[in-house]
mmCIF file of C-alpha atoms in Angstrom:
data_model
loop_
_atom_site.group_PDB
_atom_site.id
_atom_site.type_symbol
_atom_site.label_atom_id
_atom_site.label_comp_id
_atom_site.label_asym_id
_atom_site.label_seq_id
_atom_site.Cartn_x
_atom_site.Cartn_y
_atom_site.Cartn_z
ATOM 1 C CA MET A 58 44.394 -173.288 40.564
ATOM 2 C CA GLU A 59 41.200 -171.232 40.887
ATOM 3 C CA ARG A 60 41.005 -167.612 39.815
ATOM 4 C CA THR A 61 39.748 -164.939 42.157
ATOM 5 C CA ASP A 62 37.026 -162.511 41.056
ATOM 6 C CA SER A 63 39.556 -159.717 40.557
ATOM 7 C CA GLU A 64 41.754 -161.923 38.372
ATOM 8 C CA THR A 65 38.739 -162.826 36.282
ATOM 9 C CA GLN A 66 37.805 -159.150 35.893
ATOM 10 C CA HIS A 67 41.266 -158.151 34.746
ATOM 11 C CA GLN A 68 41.445 -160.931 32.171
ATOM 12 C CA GLY A 69 38.177 -159.961 30.507
ATOM 13 C CA VAL A 70 36.370 -163.193 31.354
ATOM 14 C CA GLN A 71 33.685 -161.410 33.365
ATOM 15 C CA ASP A 72 30.244 -160.789 31.879
ATOM 16 C CA PRO A 73 30.486 -157.713 29.593
ATOM 17 C CA GLY A 74 27.382 -156.130 31.142
ATOM 18 C CA ALA A 75 28.804 -156.412 34.652
ATOM 19 C CA ARG A 76 32.201 -155.184 33.466
ATOM 20 C CA LEU A 77 30.510 -152.175 31.853
ATOM 21 C CA ALA A 78 28.807 -151.291 35.149
ATOM 22 C CA VAL A 79 32.134 -151.521 37.010
ATOM 23 C CA LEU A 80 33.859 -149.305 34.448
ATOM 24 C CA ARG A 81 31.102 -146.688 34.545
ATOM 25 C CA THR A 82 31.322 -146.559 38.337
ATOM 26 C CA GLU A 83 35.091 -146.192 38.226
ATOM 27 C CA HIS A 84 34.759 -143.456 35.576
ATOM 28 C CA ARG A 85 32.341 -141.523 37.821
ATOM 29 C CA ASP A 86 34.664 -141.993 40.810
ATOM 30 C CA LEU A 87 37.544 -140.571 38.788
ATOM 31 C CA ASP A 88 35.404 -137.497 38.013
ATOM 32 C CA THR A 89 34.972 -136.955 41.737
ATOM 33 C CA ALA A 90 38.668 -137.504 42.451
ATOM 34 C CA ILE A 91 39.722 -135.109 39.674
ATOM 35 C CA ASP A 92 37.332 -132.419 40.929
ATOM 36 C CA ALA A 93 38.612 -132.837 44.490
ATOM 37 C CA LEU A 94 42.225 -132.613 43.350
ATOM 38 C CA ARG A 95 41.501 -129.494 41.271
ATOM 39 C CA SER A 96 39.882 -127.775 44.263
ATOM 40 C CA MET A 97 43.071 -128.034 46.314
ATOM 41 C CA ALA A 98 45.199 -124.892 46.774
ATOM 42 C CA ALA A 99 48.181 -126.489 45.006
ATOM 43 C CA PRO A 100 46.978 -129.562 43.082
ATOM 44 C CA ASP A 101 49.497 -132.239 42.155
ATOM 45 C CA GLN A 102 49.660 -131.800 38.373
ATOM 46 C CA LEU A 103 51.276 -135.197 37.793
ATOM 47 C CA GLN A 104 48.566 -136.996 39.765
ATOM 48 C CA LEU A 105 45.911 -134.968 37.958
ATOM 49 C CA ALA A 106 47.354 -135.977 34.583
ATOM 50 C CA ARG A 107 47.444 -139.647 35.616
ATOM 51 C CA LEU A 108 43.816 -139.572 36.729
ATOM 52 C CA LYS A 109 42.734 -137.914 33.474
ATOM 53 C CA LYS A 110 44.666 -140.478 31.437
ATOM 54 C CA ARG A 111 43.063 -143.340 33.368
ATOM 55 C CA LYS A 112 39.654 -141.755 32.833
ATOM 56 C CA LEU A 113 40.248 -141.597 29.070
ATOM 57 C CA ARG A 114 41.313 -145.269 29.016
ATOM 58 C CA LEU A 115 38.133 -146.191 30.863
ATOM 59 C CA LYS A 116 36.061 -144.149 28.411
ATOM 60 C CA ASP A 117 37.644 -146.045 25.507
ATOM 61 C CA GLU A 118 37.013 -149.416 27.160
ATOM 62 C CA ILE A 119 33.406 -148.425 27.912
ATOM 63 C CA ALA A 120 32.921 -147.479 24.250
ATOM 64 C CA VAL A 121 34.283 -150.850 23.094
ATOM 65 C CA LEU A 122 31.976 -152.767 25.442
ATOM 66 C CA GLU A 123 28.975 -150.664 24.397
ATOM 67 C CA ASP A 124 29.769 -151.337 20.733
ATOM 68 C CA MET A 125 29.878 -155.082 21.469
ATOM 69 C CA ARG A 126 26.374 -154.893 22.947
ATOM 70 C CA VAL A 127 24.871 -153.275 19.833
ATOM 71 C CA PRO A 128 24.684 -155.670 16.882
ATOM 72 C CA ASP A 129 25.878 -154.525 13.485
ATOM 73 C CA ILE A 130 22.976 -153.949 11.149
ATOM 74 C CA ILE A 131 23.630 -154.478 7.480
ATOM 75 C CA ALA A 132 21.381 -152.204 5.469
#
C-alpha cells in the first residue's frame, strides 16, 4: 500500500528542509489566526488557547529541525 504525501509528512519521512518550510508557514498562519480571533468583540478563549498551544508545539518542532541542520562542533 502506497503512502500519500500527507501520511509521509505526518510520519516524519519527508525531507527535513521541506518539513521546516511547512512548519514555518503554519506558524505564521497561526499568528494571523490568533490576531484575527483577538480582534473579535468576544473572542473564543478556548479556541484562542488551542491555537496558542499549537503554535508553541510548532515552535518546538521548528527548533528541533533547525538543531538537526546545524552540526555539533566539538571544540
